[in-house]
Amino acid sequence: MADALGPVLERLWQTILSRRGADPKTSYTAKLFARGTGKIAQKLGEEAVEAVIEGVRGDPARLAAESADLLYHLLVLWAATGVAPEDVAAELARREGRSGIDEKRARDS
Amino acid sequence: MADALGPVLERLWQTILSRRGADPKTSYTAKLFARGTGKIAQKLGEEAVEAVIEGVRGDPARLAAESADLLYHLLVLWAATGVAPEDVAAELARREGRSGIDEKRARDS
Amino acid sequence: MADALGPVLERLWQTILSRRGADPKTSYTAKLFARGTGKIAQKLGEEAVEAVIEGVRGDPARLAAESADLLYHLLVLWAATGVAPEDVAAELARREGRSGIDEKRARDS
Amino acid sequence: MADALGPVLERLWQTILSRRGADPKTSYTAKLFARGTGKIAQKLGEEAVEAVIEGVRGDPARLAAESADLLYHLLVLWAATGVAPEDVAAELARREGRSGIDEKRARDS
């Protein structure tokens, strides 16, 4: 069940927020913030490439590990650009009303 | 707070699981499953490219929307390859012990 | 030999340049120009994802086809952002002096 | 003119071929071959992410530099998976007959 993800994402989010403004020498997250949204977006893209590759290979353990890296960098990018997790939750909730092929059609149009 | 994400991801996960084996003509998710992990991974990569672009642009509303698409396709890829959300939660929890620069060093080695 | 690529890339480049300002309804290239560099960069990213996937699969015929799509969109992006092929040739030539591990070190620093 | 690219790509291709089987300690290219197609494809994906970002930013000098990295890793992936540059040239030539919207339609179908 995905509800195991909620609490750990919440803790990760709070940790990420606490690193904003911290000394880049002491924290990888603080270092990312210091390098700016372009660099964070680049890291997100790189982790996505790795997740894509493990998905194509069909390796669940490595896909889980790459997914964790992907989610971490995604949350850092949210924090750096002013996206709140609630905003993404609202986007996902908005799509719940529409489903299947209809949802896809709405997305394509 | 990120805890808004937990419940909606849980509902999304259950919906995705319920579409496995459904008629591809009636559901976009069922259509993705029918096309296989390669195609799902490709869609994940495409959504990641869009999230990267919105991150570079620094557009929070569009990044939130692209993040929702990214998370949806990530969960479909998990379902298609046999990754449970708990596996990813466990990976994230495992990293909580290590933090900052030390975590990065461990990841690079 | 890669010298087969030179003439066809030259013709492709001239075709792409000739489509700048053309009616978007009559040419896919003109349509890309009309949509702007963000959309062209997105298409480049999507084609790269497909090339990555075919590379991981080790399918030479499909990698060749995806590479053609990748090169086409790369040249359109050059034309849209003001990069001349000579600029890229100069970058490649500049790296010829340095090679192997030394080149990599220079790139990383 | 893109014909400046042909000769330098030809030299790059010959250099890459000469590194197959070389000692990974002495050459970055040999090291890539030793790590396999998955790793080379990953590097291609990472360079593509950087090219996408510079395209979105509209920075011609940095896009030219990232494009050189992208082309280099693309050629290494060709060499590692058995794609000849002529194969890609043939794909590009095949598309010359079709153009504009018609080409796109053929690609989508």
Short mmCIF file of C-alpha atoms in Angstrom, two decimals:
data_model
loop_
_atom_site.label_atom_id
_atom_site.label_comp_id
_atom_site.label_asym_id
_atom_site.label_seq_id
_atom_site.Cartn_x
_atom_site.Cartn_y
_atom_site.Cartn_z
CA MET A 1 0.00 0.00 0.00
CA ALA A 2 1.19 3.48 -0.91
CA ASP A 3 0.26 4.89 2.51
CA ALA A 4 3.72 3.87 3.69
CA LEU A 5 5.04 6.64 1.44
CA GLY A 6 3.10 9.50 3.03
CA PRO A 7 4.91 9.68 6.39
CA VAL A 8 8.40 9.26 4.95
CA LEU A 9 7.76 11.90 2.27
CA GLU A 10 6.50 14.23 4.99
CA ARG A 11 9.69 13.72 7.03
CA LEU A 12 11.83 14.14 3.90
CA TRP A 13 10.00 17.37 3.04
CA GLN A 14 10.58 18.80 6.51
CA THR A 15 14.26 17.86 6.36
CA ILE A 16 14.63 19.50 2.94
CA LEU A 17 12.95 22.71 4.17
CA SER A 18 15.29 22.80 7.19
CA ARG A 19 18.33 22.75 4.89
CA ARG A 20 17.40 25.91 3.02
CA GLY A 21 19.98 28.47 3.97
CA ALA A 22 22.21 25.91 5.69
CA ASP A 23 25.96 25.81 5.00
CA PRO A 24 26.50 24.07 1.63
CA LYS A 25 29.60 22.43 3.07
CA THR A 26 27.65 20.47 5.64
CA SER A 27 24.68 19.20 3.66
CA TYR A 28 24.17 17.84 0.14
CA THR A 29 20.68 19.37 0.14
CA ALA A 30 22.01 22.78 1.17
CA LYS A 31 24.60 22.46 -1.60
CA LEU A 32 21.86 21.79 -4.14
CA PHE A 33 19.91 24.87 -3.00
CA ALA A 34 23.08 26.94 -3.31
CA ARG A 35 23.62 25.78 -6.90
CA GLY A 36 20.13 26.88 -7.93
CA THR A 37 17.04 25.54 -9.67
CA GLY A 38 18.84 24.85 -12.97
CA LYS A 39 21.24 22.44 -11.30
CA ILE A 40 18.49 20.83 -9.21
CA ALA A 41 16.37 20.35 -12.34
CA GLN A 42 19.39 18.81 -14.07
CA LYS A 43 19.85 16.32 -11.23
CA LEU A 44 16.15 15.47 -11.38
CA GLY A 45 16.55 14.78 -15.09
CA GLU A 46 19.58 12.58 -14.49
CA GLU A 47 17.78 10.54 -11.83
CA ALA A 48 14.81 10.18 -14.18
CA VAL A 49 17.12 8.77 -16.87
CA GLU A 50 18.32 6.17 -14.38
CA ALA A 51 14.75 5.29 -13.36
CA VAL A 52 13.78 4.94 -17.04
CA ILE A 53 16.73 2.58 -17.62
CA GLU A 54 15.87 0.38 -14.62
CA GLY A 55 12.23 0.37 -15.72
CA VAL A 56 13.21 -0.86 -19.20
CA ARG A 57 15.42 -3.49 -17.59
CA GLY A 58 12.56 -4.47 -15.28
CA ASP A 59 14.75 -4.53 -12.18
CA PRO A 60 12.41 -3.81 -9.22
CA ALA A 61 15.10 -3.36 -6.55
CA ARG A 62 17.12 -0.92 -8.63
CA LEU A 63 13.98 0.89 -9.80
CA ALA A 64 12.95 1.33 -6.14
CA ALA A 65 16.39 2.79 -5.34
CA GLU A 66 16.36 5.14 -8.34
CA SER A 67 12.78 6.14 -7.53
CA ALA A 68 13.90 7.21 -4.06
CA ASP A 69 16.61 9.41 -5.64
CA LEU A 70 14.06 10.77 -8.11
CA LEU A 71 11.55 11.64 -5.37
CA TYR A 72 14.22 13.29 -3.24
CA HIS A 73 15.37 15.56 -6.09
CA LEU A 74 11.76 16.27 -7.08
CA LEU A 75 10.99 17.50 -3.57
CA VAL A 76 14.13 19.64 -3.51
CA LEU A 77 13.04 21.19 -6.83
CA TRP A 78 9.61 21.90 -5.35
CA ALA A 79 11.18 23.61 -2.34
CA ALA A 80 13.51 25.63 -4.57
CA THR A 81 10.77 26.86 -6.93
CA GLY A 82 8.00 27.46 -4.40
CA VAL A 83 5.81 24.42 -5.05
CA ALA A 84 4.05 23.06 -1.97
CA PRO A 85 3.31 19.33 -1.81
CA GLU A 86 -0.34 20.34 -1.34
CA ASP A 87 -0.25 21.91 -4.81
CA VAL A 88 0.74 18.59 -6.34
CA ALA A 89 -1.77 16.73 -4.16
CA ALA A 90 -4.46 19.12 -5.43
CA GLU A 91 -3.41 18.43 -9.05
CA LEU A 92 -3.64 14.69 -8.45
CA ALA A 93 -7.01 15.05 -6.69
CA ARG A 94 -8.33 17.17 -9.55
CA ARG A 95 -7.58 14.31 -11.92
CA GLU A 96 -9.40 11.74 -9.81
CA GLY A 97 -12.73 12.96 -11.12
CA ARG A 98 -11.65 12.19 -14.66
CA SER A 99 -10.34 8.75 -15.44
CA GLY A 100 -9.11 6.42 -18.13
CA ILE A 101 -9.21 7.47 -21.74
CA ASP A 102 -11.26 10.56 -20.96
CA GLU A 103 -8.58 11.85 -18.62
CA LYS A 104 -5.98 11.30 -21.32
CA ARG A 105 -8.09 13.16 -23.86
CA ALA A 106 -8.45 16.07 -21.47
CA ARG A 107 -4.70 16.09 -20.93
CA ASP A 108 -3.93 16.03 -24.65
CA SER A 109 -6.31 18.80 -25.60
CA MET B 1 3.08 19.89 4.47
CA ALA B 2 3.76 16.80 2.42
CA ASP B 3 1.27 14.72 4.39
CA ALA B 4 -1.40 15.90 1.97
CA LEU B 5 0.36 13.74 -0.63
CA GLY B 6 0.10 10.44 1.26
CA PRO B 7 -3.68 9.89 1.00
CA VAL B 8 -3.95 10.93 -2.65
CA LEU B 9 -0.97 8.76 -3.64
CA GLU B 10 -2.58 5.85 -1.81
CA ARG B 11 -5.85 6.34 -3.72
CA LEU B 12 -3.95 6.73 -7.00
CA TRP B 13 -2.01 3.52 -6.31
CA GLN B 14 -5.22 1.56 -5.65
CA THR B 15 -6.78 2.93 -8.83
CA ILE B 16 -3.71 1.97 -10.85
CA LEU B 17 -3.71 -1.56 -9.43
CA SER B 18 -7.40 -1.93 -10.28
CA ARG B 19 -6.68 -1.12 -13.94
CA ARG B 20 -4.25 -3.98 -14.44
CA GLY B 21 -5.92 -6.39 -16.81
CA ALA B 22 -8.71 -3.94 -17.65
CA ASP B 23 -9.74 -3.30 -21.25
CA PRO B 24 -7.14 -0.93 -22.83
CA LYS B 25 -9.97 0.76 -24.73
CA THR B 26 -11.65 2.02 -21.58
CA SER B 27 -8.74 3.27 -19.50
CA TYR B 28 -5.51 5.16 -20.25
CA THR B 29 -3.83 3.29 -17.39
CA ALA B 30 -4.94 -0.10 -18.76
CA LYS B 31 -3.63 1.00 -22.17
CA LEU B 32 -0.24 1.81 -20.64
CA PHE B 33 -0.07 -1.62 -18.97
CA ALA B 34 -0.92 -3.24 -22.30
CA ARG B 35 1.91 -1.40 -24.05
CA GLY B 36 4.47 -2.69 -21.56
CA THR B 37 7.21 -1.42 -19.28
CA GLY B 38 9.31 0.04 -22.12
CA LYS B 39 6.50 2.37 -23.15
CA ILE B 40 5.65 3.27 -19.55
CA ALA B 41 9.31 4.06 -18.86
CA GLN B 42 9.38 6.21 -22.00
CA LYS B 43 6.35 8.19 -20.80
CA LEU B 44 8.00 8.64 -17.40
CA GLY B 45 11.07 10.02 -19.16
CA GLU B 46 8.96 12.41 -21.22
CA GLU B 47 7.14 13.73 -18.16
CA ALA B 48 10.49 14.16 -16.40
CA VAL B 49 11.74 16.27 -19.33
CA GLU B 50 8.69 18.51 -18.91
CA ALA B 51 9.23 18.79 -15.15
CA VAL B 52 12.90 19.68 -15.74
CA ILE B 53 11.87 22.41 -18.19
CA GLU B 54 9.32 23.93 -15.80
CA GLY B 55 11.88 23.72 -13.00
CA VAL B 56 14.42 25.65 -15.09
CA ARG B 57 11.74 28.20 -15.93
CA GLY B 58 10.80 28.42 -12.26
CA ASP B 59 7.07 28.18 -12.93
CA PRO B 60 5.53 26.69 -9.74
CA ALA B 61 2.01 26.08 -11.13
CA ARG B 62 3.28 24.28 -14.22
CA LEU B 63 5.89 22.37 -12.22
CA ALA B 64 3.11 21.17 -9.86
CA ALA B 65 1.06 19.98 -12.86
CA GLU B 66 4.03 18.22 -14.50
CA SER B 67 4.97 16.70 -11.14
CA ALA B 68 1.50 15.16 -10.90
CA ASP B 69 1.99 13.59 -14.37
CA LEU B 70 5.46 12.42 -13.35
CA LEU B 71 4.20 10.80 -10.13
CA TYR B 72 1.31 9.11 -11.93
CA HIS B 73 3.61 7.52 -14.54
CA LEU B 74 6.16 6.58 -11.85
CA LEU B 75 3.48 4.68 -9.93
CA VAL B 76 2.31 2.93 -13.10
CA LEU B 77 5.92 1.89 -13.78
CA TRP B 78 6.18 0.53 -10.21
CA ALA B 79 3.00 -1.49 -10.69
CA ALA B 80 4.20 -2.82 -14.05
CA THR B 81 7.63 -3.90 -12.79
CA GLY B 82 6.65 -5.24 -9.36
CA VAL B 83 7.85 -2.40 -7.16
CA ALA B 84 5.69 -1.81 -4.08
CA PRO B 85 5.45 1.73 -2.68
CA GLU B 86 6.73 0.24 0.60
CA ASP B 87 9.97 -0.67 -1.19
CA VAL B 88 10.53 2.96 -2.11
CA ALA B 89 9.46 4.11 1.36
CA ALA B 90 12.04 1.68 2.81
CA GLU B 91 14.75 3.11 0.52
CA LEU B 92 13.88 6.64 1.63
CA ALA B 93 13.83 5.61 5.29
CA ARG B 94 17.20 3.88 4.91
CA ARG B 95 18.68 7.18 3.75
CA GLU B 96 17.29 9.11 6.72
CA GLY B 97 20.08 7.77 8.90
CA ARG B 98 22.65 9.24 6.57
CA SER B 99 22.36 12.87 5.63
CA GLY B 100 23.91 15.73 3.78
CA ILE B 101 27.36 15.37 2.28
CA ASP B 102 27.95 11.99 3.88
CA GLU B 103 24.87 10.55 2.21
CA LYS B 104 26.06 11.92 -1.11
CA ARG B 105 29.46 10.34 -0.63
CA ALA B 106 27.84 7.01 0.15
CA ARG B 107 25.70 7.31 -2.96
CA ASP B 108 28.66 8.11 -5.20
CA SER B 109 30.82 5.26 -4.03
CA MET C 1 32.55 5.70 -41.92
CA ALA C 2 30.95 8.78 -40.42
CA ASP C 3 31.68 10.86 -43.53
CA ALA C 4 28.36 9.62 -44.90
CA LEU C 5 26.74 11.77 -42.22
CA GLY C 6 28.31 15.07 -43.29
CA PRO C 7 26.45 15.59 -46.59
CA VAL C 8 23.06 14.50 -45.27
CA LEU C 9 23.40 16.71 -42.17
CA GLU C 10 24.33 19.62 -44.43
CA ARG C 11 21.21 19.08 -46.57
CA LEU C 12 19.07 18.69 -43.43
CA TRP C 13 20.49 21.92 -42.01
CA GLN C 14 19.70 23.85 -45.20
CA THR C 15 16.17 22.44 -45.24
CA ILE C 16 15.64 23.42 -41.62
CA LEU C 17 16.90 26.97 -42.25
CA SER C 18 14.55 27.28 -45.23
CA ARG C 19 11.55 26.47 -43.00
CA ARG C 20 12.11 29.35 -40.60
CA GLY C 21 9.22 31.71 -41.12
CA ALA C 22 7.30 29.23 -43.29
CA ASP C 23 3.61 28.57 -42.66
CA PRO C 24 3.31 26.22 -39.64
CA LYS C 25 0.41 24.48 -41.37
CA THR C 26 2.56 23.21 -44.22
CA SER C 27 5.69 22.01 -42.46
CA TYR C 28 6.41 20.15 -39.22
CA THR C 29 9.68 22.07 -38.93
CA ALA C 30 7.94 25.42 -39.36
CA LYS C 31 5.43 24.32 -36.72
CA LEU C 32 8.27 23.57 -34.30
CA PHE C 33 9.82 27.01 -34.88
CA ALA C 34 6.42 28.58 -34.24
CA ARG C 35 6.07 26.77 -30.92
CA GLY C 36 9.39 28.12 -29.67
CA THR C 37 12.65 26.87 -28.17
CA GLY C 38 11.00 25.41 -25.06
CA LYS C 39 8.88 23.05 -27.14
CA ILE C 40 11.78 22.17 -29.44
CA ALA C 41 13.99 21.42 -26.42
CA GLN C 42 11.19 19.25 -25.01
CA LYS C 43 11.00 17.25 -28.25
CA LEU C 44 14.79 16.84 -28.20
CA GLY C 45 14.53 15.48 -24.66
CA GLU C 46 11.78 13.06 -25.67
CA GLU C 47 13.78 11.73 -28.61
CA ALA C 48 16.80 11.35 -26.33
CA VAL C 49 14.71 9.24 -23.95
CA GLU C 50 13.81 6.96 -26.86
CA ALA C 51 17.45 6.71 -27.97
CA VAL C 52 18.49 5.86 -24.40
CA ILE C 53 15.87 3.10 -24.26
CA GLU C 54 16.95 1.57 -27.59
CA GLY C 55 20.58 1.82 -26.47
CA VAL C 56 19.79 -0.10 -23.27
CA ARG C 57 17.91 -2.69 -25.32
CA GLY C 58 20.83 -2.88 -27.73
CA ASP C 59 18.62 -2.69 -30.82
CA PRO C 60 20.83 -1.19 -33.58
CA ALA C 61 18.08 -0.63 -36.17
CA ARG C 62 15.81 1.17 -33.72
CA LEU C 63 18.70 3.12 -32.22
CA ALA C 64 19.63 4.31 -35.74
CA ALA C 65 16.04 5.44 -36.33
CA GLU C 66 15.80 7.23 -32.96
CA SER C 67 19.23 8.79 -33.55
CA ALA C 68 17.95 10.29 -36.80
CA ASP C 69 15.01 11.83 -34.90
CA LEU C 70 17.40 13.06 -32.20
CA LEU C 71 19.76 14.69 -34.72
CA TYR C 72 16.88 16.34 -36.56
CA HIS C 73 15.49 17.92 -33.39
CA LEU C 74 18.99 18.90 -32.24
CA LEU C 75 19.58 20.79 -35.50
CA VAL C 76 16.19 22.51 -35.21
CA LEU C 77 17.12 23.59 -31.67
CA TRP C 78 20.42 24.96 -32.97
CA ALA C 79 18.62 26.95 -35.65
CA ALA C 80 16.08 28.26 -33.13
CA THR C 81 18.68 29.39 -30.57
CA GLY C 82 21.33 30.75 -32.94
CA VAL C 83 23.87 27.94 -32.78
CA ALA C 84 25.74 27.35 -36.04
CA PRO C 85 26.94 23.82 -36.83
CA GLU C 86 30.42 25.33 -37.09
CA ASP C 87 30.19 26.28 -33.41
CA VAL C 88 29.63 22.65 -32.48
CA ALA C 89 32.34 21.51 -34.92
CA ALA C 90 34.72 23.95 -33.24
CA GLU C 91 33.81 22.55 -29.80
CA LEU C 92 34.48 19.01 -31.03
CA ALA C 93 37.77 20.09 -32.67
CA ARG C 94 38.84 21.84 -29.48
CA ARG C 95 38.46 18.54 -27.62
CA GLU C 96 40.57 16.63 -30.14
CA GLY C 97 43.74 18.03 -28.62
CA ARG C 98 42.81 16.54 -25.29
CA SER C 99 41.89 12.87 -25.17
CA GLY C 100 40.93 10.00 -22.94
CA ILE C 101 41.06 10.42 -19.20
CA ASP C 102 42.73 13.82 -19.45
CA GLU C 103 39.86 15.15 -21.51
CA LYS C 104 37.41 13.84 -18.95
CA ARG C 105 39.33 15.49 -16.13
CA ALA C 106 39.29 18.78 -18.02
CA ARG C 107 35.55 18.41 -18.56
CA ASP C 108 34.86 17.69 -14.89
CA SER C 109 36.90 20.55 -13.51
CA MET D 1 27.06 25.49 -42.89
CA ALA D 2 26.76 22.04 -41.43
CA ASP D 3 29.45 20.62 -43.72
CA ALA D 4 31.99 21.68 -41.10
CA LEU D 5 30.53 18.93 -38.93
CA GLY D 6 31.17 16.05 -41.35
CA PRO D 7 34.99 15.94 -41.15
CA VAL D 8 35.18 16.37 -37.38
CA LEU D 9 32.51 13.71 -36.79
CA GLU D 10 34.44 11.37 -39.08
CA ARG D 11 37.64 11.94 -37.08
CA LEU D 12 35.74 11.51 -33.81
CA TRP D 13 34.21 8.26 -35.05
CA GLN D 14 37.62 6.85 -36.02
CA THR D 15 39.04 7.84 -32.63
CA ILE D 16 36.14 6.18 -30.83
CA LEU D 17 36.55 2.96 -32.85
CA SER D 18 40.28 2.91 -32.04
CA ARG D 19 39.49 2.98 -28.30
CA ARG D 20 37.44 -0.20 -28.32
CA GLY D 21 39.43 -2.74 -26.39
CA ALA D 22 41.91 -0.14 -25.12
CA ASP D 23 42.90 -0.01 -21.45
CA PRO D 24 40.06 1.72 -19.50
CA LYS D 25 42.68 3.40 -17.34
CA THR D 26 44.16 5.37 -20.22
CA SER D 27 41.06 6.59 -22.06
CA TYR D 28 37.65 7.91 -21.02
CA THR D 29 36.17 6.35 -24.17
CA ALA D 30 37.70 2.95 -23.38
CA LYS D 31 36.32 3.28 -19.85
CA LEU D 32 32.84 3.91 -21.25
CA PHE D 33 33.06 0.82 -23.48
CA ALA D 34 34.15 -1.23 -20.47
CA ARG D 35 31.14 -0.07 -18.46
CA GLY D 36 28.72 -1.23 -21.16
CA THR D 37 25.82 0.08 -23.21
CA GLY D 38 23.59 0.76 -20.19
CA LYS D 39 26.11 3.20 -18.74
CA ILE D 40 26.79 4.80 -22.13
CA ALA D 41 23.06 5.24 -22.72
CA GLN D 42 22.76 6.80 -19.25
CA LYS D 43 25.51 9.31 -20.07
CA LEU D 44 23.78 10.14 -23.36
CA GLY D 45 20.59 10.79 -21.42
CA GLU D 46 22.40 13.04 -18.95
CA GLU D 47 24.02 15.08 -21.72
CA ALA D 48 20.61 15.38 -23.41
CA VAL D 49 19.16 16.80 -20.17
CA GLU D 50 21.90 19.44 -20.18
CA ALA D 51 21.28 20.28 -23.84
CA VAL D 52 17.54 20.60 -23.14
CA ILE D 53 18.25 22.99 -20.26
CA GLU D 54 20.59 25.19 -22.33
CA GLY D 55 18.02 25.15 -25.15
CA VAL D 56 15.30 26.36 -22.79
CA ARG D 57 17.66 29.04 -21.50
CA GLY D 58 18.52 30.00 -25.07
CA ASP D 59 22.26 30.11 -24.40
CA PRO D 60 23.94 29.40 -27.79
CA ALA D 61 27.51 28.98 -26.50
CA ARG D 62 26.51 26.55 -23.77
CA LEU D 63 24.13 24.70 -26.08
CA ALA D 64 27.01 24.27 -28.57
CA ALA D 65 29.23 22.85 -25.81
CA GLU D 66 26.52 20.49 -24.52
CA SER D 67 25.73 19.46 -28.11
CA ALA D 68 29.37 18.41 -28.57
CA ASP D 69 29.11 16.23 -25.45
CA LEU D 70 25.80 14.84 -26.67
CA LEU D 71 27.21 13.95 -30.12
CA TYR D 72 30.29 12.35 -28.59
CA HIS D 73 28.24 10.06 -26.33
CA LEU D 74 25.80 9.31 -29.15
CA LEU D 75 28.67 8.10 -31.35
CA VAL D 76 30.08 5.98 -28.51
CA LEU D 77 26.63 4.40 -28.07
CA TRP D 78 26.50 3.67 -31.81
CA ALA D 79 29.91 2.00 -31.65
CA ALA D 80 28.92 -0.03 -28.58
CA THR D 81 25.62 -1.28 -30.04
CA GLY D 82 26.74 -1.90 -33.63
CA VAL D 83 25.17 1.11 -35.33
CA ALA D 84 27.20 2.48 -38.25
CA PRO D 85 26.98 6.20 -39.01
CA GLU D 86 25.86 5.15 -42.51
CA ASP D 87 22.78 3.56 -40.94
CA VAL D 88 21.79 6.89 -39.41
CA ALA D 89 22.67 8.74 -42.63
CA ALA D 90 20.41 6.31 -44.49
CA GLU D 91 17.57 6.98 -42.02
CA LEU D 92 17.98 10.73 -42.50
CA ALA D 93 18.13 10.34 -46.30
CA ARG D 94 15.00 8.18 -46.26
CA ARG D 95 13.14 11.03 -44.56
CA GLU D 96 14.25 13.60 -47.14
CA GLY D 97 11.65 12.33 -49.59
CA ARG D 98 8.91 13.08 -47.11
CA SER D 99 8.75 16.53 -45.60
CA GLY D 100 6.84 18.83 -43.34
CA ILE D 101 3.52 17.77 -41.92
CA ASP D 102 3.41 14.67 -44.10
CA GLU D 103 6.66 13.41 -42.60
CA LYS D 104 5.28 13.98 -39.14
CA ARG D 105 2.11 12.10 -39.99
CA ALA D 106 4.14 9.17 -41.29
CA ARG D 107 6.19 9.19 -38.11
CA ASP D 108 3.14 9.25 -35.87
CA SER D 109 1.29 6.45 -37.63
#
